[in-house]
PDB file of C-alpha atoms and ligand atoms in Angstrom:
ATOM      1  CA  MET T   1      64.677 107.655  44.658  1.00 63.00           C
ATOM      2  CA  SER T   2      66.500 105.726  41.967  1.00 79.00           C
ATOM      3  CA  GLN T   3      64.542 104.723  38.804  1.00 86.00           C
ATOM      4  CA  PRO T   4      64.135 100.601  38.142  1.00 92.00           C
ATOM      5  CA  ALA T   5      66.430  99.365  35.619  1.00 96.00           C
ATOM      6  CA  LEU T   6      65.827  97.183  32.462  1.00 97.00           C
ATOM      7  CA  MET T   7      65.832  93.436  33.333  1.00 97.00           C
ATOM      8  CA  THR T   8      67.034  90.556  31.398  1.00 97.00           C
ATOM      9  CA  PRO T   9      64.308  88.034  30.450  1.00 97.00           C
ATOM     10  CA  GLU T  10      66.172  85.905  33.376  1.00 97.00           C
ATOM     11  CA  GLN T  11      65.716  88.526  35.792  1.00 98.00           C
ATOM     12  CA  PHE T  12      62.204  89.736  34.774  1.00 98.00           C
ATOM     13  CA  GLU T  13      61.067  86.156  34.833  1.00 98.00           C
ATOM     14  CA  GLN T  14      62.791  85.851  38.762  1.00 98.00           C
ATOM     15  CA  ALA T  15      61.213  89.187  39.817  1.00 98.00           C
ATOM     16  CA  LEU T  16      57.633  87.644  38.450  1.00 98.00           C
ATOM     17  CA  ARG T  17      58.109  84.306  40.327  1.00 97.00           C
ATOM     18  CA  ALA T  18      59.043  86.444  43.272  1.00 98.00           C
ATOM     19  CA  ARG T  19      55.805  87.649  43.809  1.00 98.00           C
ATOM     20  CA  GLY T  20      54.939  84.295  44.673  1.00 97.00           C
ATOM     21  CA  ALA T  21      55.535  85.780  48.243  1.00 98.00           C
ATOM     22  CA  TYR T  22      51.987  87.136  47.947  1.00 98.00           C
ATOM     23  CA  TYR T  23      50.178  84.384  46.616  1.00 98.00           C
ATOM     24  CA  HIS T  24      47.251  83.470  48.251  1.00 98.00           C
ATOM     25  CA  ILE T  25      48.496  80.145  49.371  1.00 98.00           C
ATOM     26  CA  HIS T  26      49.543  82.055  52.562  1.00 98.00           C
ATOM     27  CA  HIS T  27      46.334  83.682  53.294  1.00 98.00           C
ATOM     28  CA  PRO T  28      45.305  82.701  57.017  1.00 98.00           C
ATOM     29  CA  TYR T  29      41.835  80.935  55.299  1.00 98.00           C
ATOM     30  CA  HIS T  30      44.095  78.986  52.727  1.00 98.00           C
ATOM     31  CA  ILE T  31      46.612  78.185  55.816  1.00 98.00           C
ATOM     32  CA  ALA T  32      43.569  76.858  58.062  1.00 98.00           C
ATOM     33  CA  MET T  33      41.753  74.730  55.585  1.00 98.00           C
ATOM     34  CA  HIS T  34      45.653  73.359  54.661  1.00 98.00           C
ATOM     35  CA  ASN T  35      46.002  72.379  58.507  1.00 98.00           C
ATOM     36  CA  GLY T  36      42.922  70.635  58.614  1.00 98.00           C
ATOM     37  CA  GLU T  37      41.490  73.379  60.954  1.00 98.00           C
ATOM     38  CA  ALA T  38      38.657  74.198  58.558  1.00 98.00           C
ATOM     39  CA  THR T  39      34.759  73.238  59.464  1.00 98.00           C
ATOM     40  CA  ARG T  40      32.754  71.849  56.795  1.00 98.00           C
ATOM     41  CA  GLU T  41      30.799  75.081  56.781  1.00 98.00           C
ATOM     42  CA  GLN T  42      34.157  76.849  55.742  1.00 98.00           C
ATOM     43  CA  ILE T  43      35.273  74.584  53.096  1.00 98.00           C
ATOM     44  CA  GLN T  44      31.789  74.431  51.611  1.00 98.00           C
ATOM     45  CA  GLY T  45      31.754  78.328  51.553  1.00 98.00           C
ATOM     46  CA  TRP T  46      35.060  78.353  49.736  1.00 98.00           C
ATOM     47  CA  VAL T  47      34.080  75.726  47.026  1.00 98.00           C
ATOM     48  CA  ALA T  48      30.842  77.912  46.452  1.00 98.00           C
ATOM     49  CA  ASN T  49      32.376  80.924  46.193  1.00 98.00           C
ATOM     50  CA  ARG T  50      35.532  79.841  44.336  1.00 98.00           C
ATOM     51  CA  PHE T  51      33.107  78.219  42.123  1.00 98.00           C
ATOM     52  CA  TYR T  52      32.457  82.068  40.755  1.00 98.00           C
ATOM     53  CA  TYR T  53      35.980  82.368  39.509  1.00 98.00           C
ATOM     54  CA  GLN T  54      35.721  78.853  38.235  1.00 98.00           C
ATOM     55  CA  THR T  55      32.692  79.864  35.609  1.00 98.00           C
ATOM     56  CA  ASN T  56      34.690  83.363  34.994  1.00 98.00           C
ATOM     57  CA  ILE T  57      37.773  82.127  33.970  1.00 98.00           C
ATOM     58  CA  PRO T  58      36.464  81.121  30.254  1.00 98.00           C
ATOM     59  CA  LEU T  59      34.599  84.488  29.929  1.00 98.00           C
ATOM     60  CA  LYS T  60      37.891  86.164  30.933  1.00 98.00           C
ATOM     61  CA  ASP T  61      39.717  84.318  28.262  1.00 98.00           C
ATOM     62  CA  ALA T  62      37.243  84.799  25.814  1.00 98.00           C
ATOM     63  CA  ALA T  63      37.885  88.376  26.109  1.00 98.00           C
ATOM     64  CA  ILE T  64      41.356  88.152  25.825  1.00 98.00           C
ATOM     65  CA  MET T  65      40.887  86.245  22.548  1.00 98.00           C
ATOM     66  CA  ALA T  66      38.583  88.647  21.446  1.00 98.00           C
ATOM     67  CA  ASN T  67      41.218  91.490  21.623  1.00 98.00           C
ATOM     68  CA  CYS T  68      43.979  89.535  20.345  1.00 98.00           C
ATOM     69  CA  PRO T  69      44.670  89.877  16.499  1.00 98.00           C
ATOM     70  CA  ASP T  70      47.206  86.868  16.576  1.00 97.00           C
ATOM     71  CA  ALA T  71      45.606  83.467  15.355  1.00 98.00           C
ATOM     72  CA  GLN T  72      48.745  81.507  16.441  1.00 96.00           C
ATOM     73  CA  THR T  73      47.988  83.093  20.216  1.00 97.00           C
ATOM     74  CA  ARG T  74      44.376  82.194  19.632  1.00 98.00           C
ATOM     75  CA  ARG T  75      45.124  78.699  18.566  1.00 97.00           C
ATOM     76  CA  LYS T  76      46.954  77.932  21.925  1.00 96.00           C
ATOM     77  CA  TRP T  77      44.834  80.159  24.128  1.00 97.00           C
ATOM     78  CA  VAL T  78      41.473  78.437  23.033  1.00 97.00           C
ATOM     79  CA  GLN T  79      42.692  75.354  24.861  1.00 96.00           C
ATOM     80  CA  ARG T  80      42.541  77.542  27.948  1.00 97.00           C
ATOM     81  CA  ILE T  81      38.594  77.684  27.615  1.00 98.00           C
ATOM     82  CA  LEU T  82      37.944  73.854  26.200  1.00 97.00           C
ATOM     83  CA  ASP T  83      39.670  72.924  29.834  1.00 96.00           C
ATOM     84  CA  HIS T  84      37.030  74.676  31.700  1.00 97.00           C
ATOM     85  CA  ASP T  85      34.014  74.245  29.763  1.00 98.00           C
ATOM     86  CA  GLY T  86      34.987  70.522  28.173  1.00 97.00           C
ATOM     87  CA  TYR T  87      34.626  69.558  24.433  1.00 96.00           C
ATOM     88  CA  GLY T  88      33.276  66.531  22.637  1.00 95.00           C
ATOM     89  CA  ASP T  89      32.516  63.655  25.436  1.00 93.00           C
ATOM     90  CA  SER T  90      35.200  65.280  27.972  1.00 92.00           C
ATOM     91  CA  ASP T  91      33.743  67.088  31.057  1.00 94.00           C
ATOM     92  CA  GLY T  92      35.487  70.362  31.732  1.00 96.00           C
ATOM     93  CA  GLY T  93      36.779  72.007  35.078  1.00 97.00           C
ATOM     94  CA  ILE T  94      33.533  73.373  35.533  1.00 98.00           C
ATOM     95  CA  GLU T  95      31.790  70.144  35.769  1.00 98.00           C
ATOM     96  CA  ALA T  96      35.002  68.703  37.903  1.00 97.00           C
ATOM     97  CA  TRP T  97      34.495  71.284  40.283  1.00 98.00           C
ATOM     98  CA  LEU T  98      30.687  70.914  40.611  1.00 98.00           C
ATOM     99  CA  ARG T  99      31.734  67.381  41.364  1.00 98.00           C
ATOM    100  CA  LEU T 100      34.027  68.815  44.090  1.00 98.00           C
ATOM    101  CA  GLY T 101      31.068  70.905  45.506  1.00 98.00           C
ATOM    102  CA  GLU T 102      29.188  67.374  45.653  1.00 98.00           C
ATOM    103  CA  ALA T 103      31.755  65.527  47.289  1.00 98.00           C
ATOM    104  CA  VAL T 104      31.944  68.418  50.019  1.00 98.00           C
ATOM    105  CA  GLY T 105      28.070  68.221  50.364  1.00 98.00           C
ATOM    106  CA  LEU T 106      26.822  70.912  48.018  1.00 98.00           C
ATOM    107  CA  ASP T 107      23.852  70.350  45.248  1.00 97.00           C
ATOM    108  CA  ARG T 108      25.028  71.431  42.060  1.00 96.00           C
ATOM    109  CA  ASP T 109      21.877  73.633  41.917  1.00 96.00           C
ATOM    110  CA  VAL T 110      23.159  75.472  44.914  1.00 96.00           C
ATOM    111  CA  LEU T 111      26.297  76.036  42.958  1.00 97.00           C
ATOM    112  CA  LEU T 112      24.965  76.982  40.056  1.00 96.00           C
ATOM    113  CA  SER T 113      22.723  79.285  41.272  1.00 95.00           C
ATOM    114  CA  GLU T 114      25.331  81.494  42.854  1.00 96.00           C
ATOM    115  CA  GLN T 115      23.640  82.276  46.016  1.00 95.00           C
ATOM    116  CA  MET T 116      26.527  81.724  48.239  1.00 96.00           C
ATOM    117  CA  VAL T 117      28.694  83.788  46.293  1.00 97.00           C
ATOM    118  CA  LEU T 118      29.666  86.823  48.367  1.00 98.00           C
ATOM    119  CA  PRO T 119      29.283  90.553  47.188  1.00 97.00           C
ATOM    120  CA  GLY T 120      32.980  90.980  48.126  1.00 98.00           C
ATOM    121  CA  VAL T 121      34.185  87.738  45.613  1.00 98.00           C
ATOM    122  CA  ARG T 122      32.036  88.613  43.041  1.00 97.00           C
ATOM    123  CA  PHE T 123      33.487  92.209  42.852  1.00 97.00           C
ATOM    124  CA  ALA T 124      36.998  90.511  42.949  1.00 98.00           C
ATOM    125  CA  VAL T 125      36.218  88.362  40.067  1.00 98.00           C
ATOM    126  CA  ASP T 126      34.413  90.606  37.888  1.00 97.00           C
ATOM    127  CA  ALA T 127      37.202  92.965  38.430  1.00 97.00           C
ATOM    128  CA  TYR T 128      39.460  90.591  36.616  1.00 98.00           C
ATOM    129  CA  VAL T 129      37.064  89.916  33.793  1.00 98.00           C
ATOM    130  CA  ASN T 130      36.496  93.434  33.363  1.00 97.00           C
ATOM    131  CA  PHE T 131      40.072  94.316  33.218  1.00 98.00           C
ATOM    132  CA  ALA T 132      40.844  91.284  30.726  1.00 98.00           C
ATOM    133  CA  ARG T 133      37.959  92.938  28.608  1.00 98.00           C
ATOM    134  CA  ARG T 134      40.112  96.476  28.438  1.00 97.00           C
ATOM    135  CA  ALA T 135      43.565  95.594  28.778  1.00 97.00           C
ATOM    136  CA  VAL T 136      45.894  95.055  25.746  1.00 97.00           C
ATOM    137  CA  TRP T 137      45.602  91.674  24.707  1.00 98.00           C
ATOM    138  CA  GLN T 138      49.146  90.870  26.374  1.00 97.00           C
ATOM    139  CA  GLU T 139      48.662  92.888  29.575  1.00 97.00           C
ATOM    140  CA  ALA T 140      45.552  90.379  29.965  1.00 98.00           C
ATOM    141  CA  ALA T 141      47.061  87.320  29.069  1.00 97.00           C
ATOM    142  CA  CYS T 142      49.856  87.727  31.411  1.00 96.00           C
ATOM    143  CA  SER T 143      47.389  88.588  34.207  1.00 97.00           C
ATOM    144  CA  SER T 144      47.118  84.776  34.621  1.00 96.00           C
ATOM    145  CA  LEU T 145      50.737  84.385  35.597  1.00 97.00           C
ATOM    146  CA  THR T 146      49.424  83.548  39.154  1.00 97.00           C
ATOM    147  CA  GLU T 147      49.407  80.207  37.770  1.00 95.00           C
ATOM    148  CA  LEU T 148      53.119  80.153  38.093  1.00 95.00           C
ATOM    149  CA  PHE T 149      52.100  79.166  41.623  1.00 95.00           C
ATOM    150  CA  ALA T 150      49.277  76.924  41.216  1.00 94.00           C
ATOM    151  CA  PRO T 151      50.652  73.770  40.648  1.00 92.00           C
ATOM    152  CA  GLN T 152      52.141  73.843  44.051  1.00 94.00           C
ATOM    153  CA  ILE T 153      48.568  75.137  45.483  1.00 96.00           C
ATOM    154  CA  HIS T 154      46.679  72.228  43.889  1.00 95.00           C
ATOM    155  CA  GLN T 155      49.336  69.611  45.253  1.00 96.00           C
ATOM    156  CA  SER T 156      49.112  70.610  48.805  1.00 96.00           C
ATOM    157  CA  ARG T 157      45.745  69.879  48.495  1.00 97.00           C
ATOM    158  CA  LEU T 158      45.727  67.061  47.185  1.00 97.00           C
ATOM    159  CA  ASP T 159      48.463  65.886  50.094  1.00 97.00           C
ATOM    160  CA  SER T 160      46.535  67.727  53.009  1.00 97.00           C
ATOM    161  CA  TRP T 161      42.868  67.536  52.511  1.00 98.00           C
ATOM    162  CA  PRO T 162      42.413  63.624  52.336  1.00 97.00           C
ATOM    163  CA  GLN T 163      44.039  63.606  55.513  1.00 97.00           C
ATOM    164  CA  HIS T 164      42.052  66.129  57.587  1.00 98.00           C
ATOM    165  CA  TYR T 165      38.707  66.017  55.858  1.00 98.00           C
ATOM    166  CA  THR T 166      37.747  62.270  55.559  1.00 97.00           C
ATOM    167  CA  TRP T 167      34.234  63.283  54.881  1.00 98.00           C
ATOM    168  CA  ILE T 168      35.182  65.056  51.464  1.00 98.00           C
ATOM    169  CA  GLU T 169      34.572  62.183  48.880  1.00 96.00           C
ATOM    170  CA  GLU T 170      37.571  60.961  46.948  1.00 94.00           C
ATOM    171  CA  GLU T 171      35.766  61.831  43.503  1.00 93.00           C
ATOM    172  CA  GLY T 172      35.749  65.316  44.389  1.00 96.00           C
ATOM    173  CA  TYR T 173      39.612  65.786  43.550  1.00 97.00           C
ATOM    174  CA  GLY T 174      39.831  65.792  40.070  1.00 96.00           C
ATOM    175  CA  TYR T 175      39.733  69.270  39.408  1.00 96.00           C
ATOM    176  CA  PHE T 176      42.959  69.301  41.312  1.00 96.00           C
ATOM    177  CA  ARG T 177      44.730  66.808  39.736  1.00 95.00           C
ATOM    178  CA  GLY T 178      43.820  67.985  36.538  1.00 93.00           C
ATOM    179  CA  ARG T 179      45.086  71.540  36.924  1.00 93.00           C
ATOM    180  CA  LEU T 180      48.672  69.942  37.930  1.00 93.00           C
ATOM    181  CA  SER T 181      49.435  69.815  34.424  1.00 91.00           C
ATOM    182  CA  GLN T 182      47.177  72.207  32.725  1.00 91.00           C
ATOM    183  CA  ALA T 183      48.548  75.018  34.680  1.00 89.00           C
ATOM    184  CA  ARG T 184      52.009  74.090  33.812  1.00 90.00           C
ATOM    185  CA  ARG T 185      51.397  74.297  30.123  1.00 92.00           C
ATOM    186  CA  ASP T 186      49.183  77.409  30.751  1.00 93.00           C
ATOM    187  CA  VAL T 187      52.356  78.990  32.403  1.00 94.00           C
ATOM    188  CA  GLU T 188      54.837  78.361  29.693  1.00 93.00           C
ATOM    189  CA  HIS T 189      52.950  80.033  27.137  1.00 94.00           C
ATOM    190  CA  GLY T 190      52.076  82.997  29.455  1.00 95.00           C
ATOM    191  CA  LEU T 191      55.832  83.326  30.694  1.00 97.00           C
ATOM    192  CA  GLU T 192      56.697  83.328  27.063  1.00 96.00           C
ATOM    193  CA  LEU T 193      54.420  86.024  26.003  1.00 96.00           C
ATOM    194  CA  ALA T 194      55.362  88.157  29.053  1.00 97.00           C
ATOM    195  CA  LEU T 195      59.095  87.730  28.469  1.00 97.00           C
ATOM    196  CA  GLU T 196      58.445  88.760  24.887  1.00 97.00           C
ATOM    197  CA  TYR T 197      56.054  91.534  25.456  1.00 97.00           C
ATOM    198  CA  CYS T 198      57.909  93.214  28.523  1.00 98.00           C
ATOM    199  CA  ASN T 199      61.097  94.473  26.805  1.00 97.00           C
ATOM    200  CA  THR T 200      61.210  98.048  28.416  1.00 98.00           C
ATOM    201  CA  VAL T 201      61.403  99.085  31.861  1.00 98.00           C
ATOM    202  CA  GLU T 202      58.005 100.395  31.741  1.00 98.00           C
ATOM    203  CA  LYS T 203      56.367  97.746  30.636  1.00 98.00           C
ATOM    204  CA  GLN T 204      58.186  95.155  32.987  1.00 98.00           C
ATOM    205  CA  GLN T 205      57.245  96.863  35.812  1.00 98.00           C
ATOM    206  CA  ARG T 206      53.352  97.636  34.670  1.00 98.00           C
ATOM    207  CA  MET T 207      53.491  94.096  34.372  1.00 98.00           C
ATOM    208  CA  LEU T 208      54.750  93.640  37.651  1.00 98.00           C
ATOM    209  CA  GLU T 209      51.914  95.685  38.996  1.00 98.00           C
ATOM    210  CA  ILE T 210      49.390  93.859  36.756  1.00 98.00           C
ATOM    211  CA  LEU T 211      50.699  90.389  38.562  1.00 98.00           C
ATOM    212  CA  GLN T 212      50.116  92.375  41.847  1.00 98.00           C
ATOM    213  CA  PHE T 213      46.946  93.427  40.914  1.00 98.00           C
ATOM    214  CA  LYS T 214      45.855  89.840  40.167  1.00 98.00           C
ATOM    215  CA  LEU T 215      47.199  88.468  43.490  1.00 98.00           C
ATOM    216  CA  ASP T 216      45.170  91.079  45.462  1.00 98.00           C
ATOM    217  CA  ILE T 217      41.964  89.367  43.355  1.00 98.00           C
ATOM    218  CA  LEU T 218      42.871  86.265  44.892  1.00 98.00           C
ATOM    219  CA  TRP T 219      43.874  87.695  48.401  1.00 98.00           C
ATOM    220  CA  THR T 220      40.703  89.870  48.386  1.00 98.00           C
ATOM    221  CA  MET T 221      38.342  86.837  47.660  1.00 98.00           C
ATOM    222  CA  LEU T 222      39.596  85.166  51.127  1.00 98.00           C
ATOM    223  CA  ASP T 223      39.406  88.228  53.087  1.00 98.00           C
ATOM    224  CA  ALA T 224      35.314  88.407  52.078  1.00 98.00           C
ATOM    225  CA  MET T 225      35.181  84.529  53.026  1.00 98.00           C
ATOM    226  CA  THR T 226      36.916  85.168  56.506  1.00 98.00           C
ATOM    227  CA  MET T 227      34.738  87.677  57.083  1.00 98.00           C
ATOM    228  CA  ALA T 228      31.586  85.404  56.276  1.00 98.00           C
ATOM    229  CA  TYR T 229      32.500  82.392  57.556  1.00 98.00           C
ATOM    230  CA  ALA T 230      35.674  82.588  60.028  1.00 98.00           C
ATOM    231  CA  LEU T 231      34.908  85.781  61.737  1.00 98.00           C
ATOM    232  CA  ASP T 232      31.073  85.257  61.468  1.00 97.00           C
ATOM    233  CA  ARG T 233      30.783  88.691  59.868  1.00 98.00           C
ATOM    234  CA  PRO T 234      28.970  88.391  56.426  1.00 97.00           C
ATOM    235  CA  PRO T 235      27.616  91.443  54.827  1.00 97.00           C
ATOM    236  CA  TYR T 236      25.126  93.168  56.449  1.00 97.00           C
ATOM    237  CA  HIS T 237      25.555  91.107  59.706  1.00 97.00           C
ATOM    238  CA  THR T 238      24.775  94.075  62.014  1.00 97.00           C
ATOM    239  CA  VAL T 239      21.000  94.221  60.611  1.00 97.00           C
ATOM    240  CA  THR T 240      19.822  91.011  59.506  1.00 97.00           C
ATOM    241  CA  ASP T 241      20.932  87.270  59.402  1.00 94.00           C
ATOM    242  CA  GLN T 242      19.671  86.793  56.030  1.00 95.00           C
ATOM    243  CA  PRO T 243      22.078  86.637  53.375  1.00 93.00           C
ATOM    244  CA  VAL T 244      20.227  89.490  51.600  1.00 95.00           C
ATOM    245  CA  TRP T 245      22.936  90.705  48.960  1.00 94.00           C
ATOM    246  CA  HIS T 246      22.269  90.637  45.237  1.00 92.00           C
ATOM    247  CA  LYS T 247      22.842  87.466  43.655  1.00 88.00           C
ATOM    248  CA  GLY T 248      22.819  88.034  39.958  1.00 81.00           C
ATOM    249  CA  LYS T 249      26.023  89.191  37.690  1.00 74.00           C
ATOM    250  CA  LEU T 250      25.004  92.900  36.882  1.00 74.00           C
ATOM    251  CA  LEU T 251      28.222  93.833  34.652  1.00 62.00           C
TER     252      LEU T 251
HETATM  253  O1  LIG E 301      43.125  76.884  42.951  1.00 52.30           O
HETATM  254  C1  LIG E 301      43.850  77.923  43.064  1.00 52.30           C
HETATM  255  O2  LIG E 301      44.215  78.424  44.187  1.00 52.30           O
HETATM  256  C2  LIG E 301      43.933  78.326  42.048  1.00 52.30           C
HETATM  257  C3  LIG E 301      44.689  79.566  41.351  1.00 52.30           C
HETATM  258  C4  LIG E 301      44.636  80.292  40.214  1.00 52.30           C
HETATM  259  C5  LIG E 301      45.094  81.205  40.122  1.00 52.30           C
HETATM  260  O3  LIG E 301      46.668  81.687  40.365  1.00 52.30           O
HETATM  261  O4  LIG E 301      45.008  82.259  39.173  1.00 52.30           O
HETATM  262  C6  LIG E 301      43.682  79.614  39.553  1.00 52.30           C
HETATM  263  C7  LIG E 301      43.222  78.370  39.427  1.00 52.30           C
HETATM  264  N1  LIG E 301      43.103  77.844  40.841  1.00 52.30           N
HETATM  265  C8  LIG E 301      42.646  77.222  38.522  1.00 52.30           C
HETATM  266  O5  LIG E 301      42.021  76.318  38.926  1.00 52.30           O
HETATM  267  C9  LIG E 301      42.353  78.136  37.218  1.00 52.30           C
HETATM  268  O6  LIG E 301      41.839  77.073  36.377  1.00 52.30           O
HETATM  269  C10 LIG E 301      42.988  79.281  36.760  1.00 52.30           C
HETATM  270  C11 LIG E 301      42.770  80.105  35.875  1.00 52.30           C
HETATM  271  C12 LIG E 301      43.735  81.363  36.315  1.00 52.30           C
HETATM  272  C13 LIG E 301      43.561  82.233  35.063  1.00 52.30           C
HETATM  273  O7  LIG E 301      44.121  83.568  35.673  1.00 52.30           O
HETATM  274  O8  LIG E 301      43.769  82.265  33.843  1.00 52.30           O
HETATM  275  N2  LIG E 301      44.033  81.291  37.245  1.00 52.30           N
HETATM  276  C14 LIG E 301      43.691  79.815  37.635  1.00 52.30           C
END
């Protein structure tokens, strides 16, 4: 097999963008939500499980900062934590997601308790946080580059959900709206780091593999939700109809 060649920064950016073919926007669970085919339970399941991703993003970003000796990078990166946690009088993304939960009929305590978080979702999200803890900071930083494809997915929800799901309260959409500009800004910084850091064939190939790892995380979360909410096969369904799986963070 021929060895891959060193790509120019433009070619490398194109190669990263090409991975959008595997973004979770193409997952059948996501397509069903987009097409108005999701039930109320499926939307609620998605919102409650994705909340675990939302609450772990700041832990992931703090882990990256903990490993990053470059103050200029940290100055920019800290904004991501503030975006989700909020600061001063401004609520952050986590609060906005709790409002999304309320808009789809879920009490905020249900989201905060993590009682609906499926083990498969938990393991996938934990893998992301743990990768960020252990990886070279540039690699961990660039694993956020699935956000290249995120503005499109947030916009598609804003375009389609209000038409299909008239029972969802309008205030719930604030999170998606806010991320349109935040994700674009994050990606600009992330891409800048990736193009500067990946100056060898090995680093470029490894970064593409890391991006695929992150895509796998997002896809696997939806696979777990498909089993539970679309195929009616939640964990232990052959044994019990009770949600007996573990609920707490053990890592
Ligand atoms: O709703 C989505 O489909 C989606 C996907 C992603 C992503 O691509 O990782 C993120 C988000 N949303 C998001 O809201 C968000 O804050 C976020 C942060 C990150 C990251 O890796 O640091 N990804 C994402």
